[in-house]
Tab-separated table of C-alpha atoms and ligand atoms in Angstrom:
chain	number	residue	atom	x	y	z
U	195	MET	CA	0.000	0.000	0.000
U	196	LEU	CA	1.209	3.479	-0.896
U	197	LEU	CA	-0.381	6.217	1.153
U	198	HIS	CA	-0.120	9.954	0.520
U	199	LEU	CA	-0.088	12.061	3.724
U	200	LYS	CA	-1.022	15.602	2.708
U	201	ASN	CA	0.275	18.658	4.595
U	202	LEU	CA	2.137	16.641	7.185
U	203	LEU	CA	4.169	19.772	7.930
U	204	ARG	CA	2.575	23.144	8.617
U	205	PRO	CA	3.828	26.026	6.401
U	206	GLU	CA	5.914	27.547	9.231
U	207	GLU	CA	7.509	24.137	9.956
U	208	LEU	CA	8.363	23.667	6.299
U	209	ALA	CA	9.931	27.148	6.210
U	210	ARG	CA	12.002	26.346	9.311
U	211	ALA	CA	13.109	23.015	7.815
U	212	ARG	CA	14.239	24.752	4.640
U	213	THR	CA	16.260	27.287	6.649
U	214	LEU	CA	17.972	24.478	8.579
U	215	LEU	CA	18.743	22.563	5.347
U	216	GLY	CA	20.512	25.463	3.589
U	217	ASP	CA	23.878	25.259	1.824
U	218	ASP	CA	25.762	25.850	5.087
U	219	ALA	CA	24.157	22.794	6.743
U	220	PRO	CA	26.623	19.952	7.528
U	221	TRP	CA	26.054	17.801	4.412
U	222	THR	CA	28.009	14.546	4.241
U	223	ASP	CA	28.325	11.758	1.665
U	224	GLY	CA	25.174	9.605	1.884
U	225	ALA	CA	27.087	6.480	0.820
U	226	SER	CA	28.597	6.325	4.311
U	227	THR	CA	25.303	5.020	5.742
U	228	ALA	CA	24.357	2.630	2.936
U	229	GLY	CA	24.618	-1.136	3.297
U	230	ALA	CA	27.047	-3.185	1.176
U	231	GLN	CA	24.463	-3.891	-1.534
U	232	ALA	CA	23.246	-0.302	-1.696
U	233	VAL	CA	26.547	1.555	-1.479
U	234	THR	CA	27.513	1.337	-5.149
U	235	HIS	CA	24.160	2.836	-6.227
U	236	LYS	CA	23.915	5.639	-3.708
U	237	ARG	CA	24.948	9.129	-4.799
U	238	ASN	CA	23.467	11.778	-2.558
U	239	ALA	CA	24.245	14.063	0.347
U	240	GLN	CA	22.983	13.421	3.844
U	241	LEU	CA	22.714	15.738	6.836
U	242	ALA	CA	25.177	14.843	9.618
U	243	GLN	CA	23.118	12.974	12.214
U	244	ASP	CA	24.895	14.451	15.232
U	245	SER	CA	24.402	18.092	14.152
U	246	PRO	CA	22.139	20.580	15.973
U	247	GLN	CA	20.237	21.016	12.696
U	248	ALA	CA	19.415	17.282	12.633
U	249	ALA	CA	18.292	17.339	16.274
U	250	GLU	CA	15.860	20.208	15.672
U	251	LEU	CA	14.582	18.701	12.417
U	252	GLN	CA	14.005	15.301	14.023
U	253	GLN	CA	11.874	16.906	16.737
U	254	LEU	CA	9.925	18.797	14.120
U	255	VAL	CA	9.162	15.685	12.035
U	256	ARG	CA	8.326	13.525	15.058
U	257	GLY	CA	5.905	16.194	16.317
U	258	ALA	CA	4.174	16.318	12.924
U	259	LEU	CA	3.821	12.519	12.858
U	260	GLN	CA	2.373	12.420	16.359
U	261	ARG	CA	-0.519	14.718	15.513
U	262	ASP	CA	-1.457	13.000	12.221
U	263	PRO	CA	-4.275	10.438	12.733
U	264	LEU	CA	-3.923	9.059	9.200
U	265	PHE	CA	-0.255	8.243	9.860
U	266	PHE	CA	-1.168	6.451	13.071
U	267	SER	CA	-3.992	4.455	11.487
U	268	ALA	CA	-1.898	3.378	8.495
U	269	ALA	CA	1.430	2.666	10.208
U	270	LEU	CA	0.330	1.643	13.736
U	271	PRO	CA	3.801	2.661	14.899
U	272	ARG	CA	5.673	0.903	17.665
U	273	LYS	CA	9.053	2.511	16.984
U	274	ILE	CA	10.076	5.295	14.622
U	275	PHE	CA	13.623	5.501	13.281
U	276	ASN	CA	15.203	8.902	13.911
U	277	PRO	CA	14.324	10.850	10.735
U	278	LEU	CA	17.247	11.378	8.346
U	279	PHE	CA	17.578	14.136	5.750
U	280	ASN	CA	19.051	14.078	2.272
U	281	ARG	CA	19.721	16.220	-0.760
U	282	TYR	CA	20.027	15.164	-4.386
U	283	SER	CA	21.686	17.754	-6.653
U	284	GLY	CA	24.638	18.282	-8.999
U	285	ASP	CA	26.526	15.023	-9.488
U	286	MET	CA	25.268	13.665	-6.128
U	287	ASN	CA	21.895	13.166	-7.678
U	288	HIS	CA	20.439	9.661	-7.544
U	289	TYR	CA	19.989	6.405	-5.651
U	290	GLY	CA	19.609	3.355	-7.899
U	291	PRO	CA	17.265	0.393	-7.264
U	292	HIS	CA	17.833	-1.139	-3.817
U	293	VAL	CA	16.149	-2.649	-0.792
U	294	ASP	CA	16.574	-1.185	2.675
U	295	GLY	CA	17.991	-3.297	5.496
U	296	ALA	CA	15.320	-5.234	7.398
U	297	VAL	CA	16.571	-4.077	10.800
U	298	LEU	CA	18.433	-0.791	11.216
U	299	HIS	CA	20.003	0.934	14.189
U	300	SER	CA	18.460	4.274	15.057
U	301	ARG	CA	21.208	6.405	16.535
U	302	ALA	CA	19.089	8.994	18.342
U	303	GLY	CA	17.034	6.407	20.222
U	304	GLN	CA	19.923	3.899	20.481
U	305	GLU	CA	17.561	1.139	19.384
U	306	TRP	CA	17.073	-1.357	16.584
U	307	VAL	CA	14.071	-0.740	14.361
U	308	ARG	CA	12.499	-3.310	12.018
U	309	THR	CA	11.697	-1.518	8.772
U	310	ASP	CA	8.065	-2.542	8.173
U	311	VAL	CA	7.002	0.782	6.652
U	312	SER	CA	9.149	3.340	4.810
U	313	CYS	CA	8.373	7.046	4.752
U	314	THR	CA	9.641	9.853	2.525
U	315	LEU	CA	8.701	13.424	3.461
U	316	PHE	CA	9.244	15.844	0.576
U	317	LEU	CA	10.852	19.169	1.525
U	318	ALA	CA	11.273	20.804	-1.919
U	319	GLU	CA	8.427	21.720	-4.265
U	320	PRO	CA	8.181	19.599	-7.446
U	321	ASP	CA	8.904	22.634	-9.656
U	322	GLU	CA	12.196	23.322	-7.854
U	323	TYR	CA	13.856	20.295	-9.497
U	324	ASP	CA	13.604	17.981	-12.507
U	325	GLY	CA	13.763	14.210	-12.023
U	326	GLY	CA	14.157	13.010	-8.452
U	327	GLU	CA	11.095	10.770	-8.499
U	328	LEU	CA	10.780	8.103	-5.836
U	329	LEU	CA	10.045	4.934	-7.826
U	330	VAL	CA	8.514	2.101	-5.808
U	331	HIS	CA	8.477	-1.295	-7.503
U	332	ASP	CA	6.041	-3.932	-6.328
U	333	THR	CA	4.122	-6.950	-7.584
U	334	TYR	CA	1.794	-4.762	-9.650
U	335	GLY	CA	4.489	-2.681	-11.334
U	336	SER	CA	6.203	0.610	-10.531
U	337	ARG	CA	4.742	3.763	-9.083
U	338	GLY	CA	6.450	7.145	-9.364
U	339	VAL	CA	6.004	9.555	-6.458
U	340	LYS	CA	6.866	13.258	-6.421
U	341	LEU	CA	4.847	15.246	-3.909
U	342	ALA	CA	4.375	18.827	-2.766
U	343	ALA	CA	6.777	20.085	-0.090
U	344	GLY	CA	5.398	19.148	3.335
U	345	ASP	CA	3.628	16.017	2.012
U	346	ALA	CA	4.800	12.480	2.725
U	347	VAL	CA	4.340	8.984	1.330
U	348	LEU	CA	4.237	5.701	3.225
U	349	TYR	CA	5.237	2.560	1.307
U	350	PRO	CA	6.095	-1.027	2.228
U	351	GLY	CA	9.570	-1.520	3.674
U	352	THR	CA	9.779	-4.731	1.677
U	353	SER	CA	9.809	-2.992	-1.716
U	354	VAL	CA	12.635	-2.390	-4.184
U	355	HIS	CA	12.789	1.368	-4.715
U	356	GLU	CA	14.990	4.099	-6.177
U	357	VAL	CA	15.350	7.845	-6.611
U	358	THR	CA	15.783	8.820	-10.274
U	359	PRO	CA	18.532	11.319	-11.198
U	360	VAL	CA	17.898	14.988	-10.435
U	361	THR	CA	18.858	16.900	-13.596
U	362	ARG	CA	18.033	20.440	-12.382
U	363	GLY	CA	17.790	22.051	-8.944
U	364	ALA	CA	17.880	20.201	-5.639
U	365	ARG	CA	15.571	17.613	-4.104
U	366	LEU	CA	15.397	17.807	-0.304
U	367	ALA	CA	13.628	15.162	1.748
U	368	SER	CA	13.406	13.416	5.065
U	369	PHE	CA	13.310	9.630	5.114
U	370	PHE	CA	12.869	7.084	7.878
U	371	TRP	CA	11.257	3.796	8.783
U	372	ILE	CA	8.553	2.614	11.129
U	373	GLU	CA	8.436	-0.630	13.048
U	374	SER	CA	4.714	-1.345	13.241
U	375	MET	CA	2.764	-3.002	16.041
U	376	VAL	CA	1.335	-5.091	13.168
U	377	ARG	CA	4.129	-6.663	11.172
U	378	SER	CA	2.105	-7.867	8.160
U	379	ASP	CA	1.403	-5.357	5.387
U	380	GLU	CA	-1.822	-7.230	4.561
U	381	GLN	CA	-3.119	-7.113	8.129
U	382	ARG	CA	-2.224	-3.429	8.441
U	383	ARG	CA	-4.117	-2.700	5.236
U	384	THR	CA	-7.191	-4.587	6.494
U	385	LEU	CA	-7.166	-2.603	9.744
U	386	PHE	CA	-6.656	0.670	7.882
U	387	GLU	CA	-9.591	0.025	5.518
U	388	LEU	CA	-11.835	-0.924	8.410
U	389	ASP	CA	-10.815	2.166	10.376
U	390	MET	CA	-11.285	4.583	7.440
U	391	ASN	CA	-14.696	3.157	6.519
U	392	LEU	CA	-15.871	3.266	10.116
U	393	LEU	CA	-14.919	6.934	10.150
U	394	ARG	CA	-17.025	7.564	7.012
U	395	LEU	CA	-19.973	5.596	8.409
U	396	ARG	CA	-19.904	7.713	11.577
U	397	GLU	CA	-19.702	10.919	9.549
U	398	ARG	CA	-22.716	9.882	7.484
U	399	HIS	CA	-24.964	8.290	10.088
U	400	GLY	CA	-23.527	9.199	13.473
U	401	GLU	CA	-22.682	6.596	16.080
U	402	SER	CA	-24.969	3.545	15.937
U	403	ALA	CA	-25.145	0.033	17.346
U	404	GLU	CA	-23.446	-1.174	14.130
U	405	THR	CA	-20.533	1.256	14.288
U	406	ILE	CA	-19.986	0.349	17.930
U	407	ALA	CA	-19.976	-3.357	17.076
U	408	LEU	CA	-17.612	-2.813	14.107
U	409	SER	CA	-15.284	-0.746	16.325
U	410	GLY	CA	-15.228	-3.815	18.538
U	411	VAL	CA	-14.216	-5.935	15.532
U	412	TYR	CA	-11.423	-3.461	14.729
U	413	HIS	CA	-10.041	-3.587	18.252
U	414	ASN	CA	-10.380	-7.344	18.497
U	415	LEU	CA	-8.408	-7.786	15.269
U	416	LEU	CA	-5.799	-5.321	16.525
U	417	ARG	CA	-5.589	-7.265	19.786
U	418	GLN	CA	-4.986	-10.488	17.844
U	419	TRP	CA	-2.352	-9.019	15.525
U	420	ALA	CA	-0.537	-6.326	17.512
U	421	SER	CA	2.571	-6.777	19.572
U	422	THR	CA	3.655	-3.950	21.827
F	86	NI	NI1	16.010	3.079	0.404
């Protein structure tokens, strides 16, 4: 499942993020954090994780995630990897097809995170750069994603994906992973569909005996499938 989270960041948060990610930010070679399989395909710049800029940006992104009910319903997060930040421009402009490691060490939280769900938060507007699409390959083919600044996409951590070369301008983004309380993509999707349709039923008809009973089904499924 690919899910578009619109306006994850508020305009003032986006503006602050862009200030912190200026040319004088501590950009490093992104290849230094890639796994053995990924390292030969990775050509981008990454914000130094131990910088004050990264600390402020991580707080900002975590705060935005915490207030977004769609993110919670879709990802059912148990742990969130400390958000990382990257820039694709000039000759550091792409990341070829790869898979992310299944379990990664999140430095800020000093914990291991299983990468059930991947998230990319776009921090540059689509008209600021050419190329730089996130391509997600799955069983049903490839999907290209290039969203407005402040919007994010959730996609399965199991997928092969890539960032196509940026041929003009600079693509700025945050990326991170979520370990979900519900490990299976299929079960998460079932819960998400149930939750979203319950919401629509309540909007249309108000609370009823049926919506209460179906909420019970939702929570009973979550109880069966979740680990905390
Ligand atoms: Ni990746």
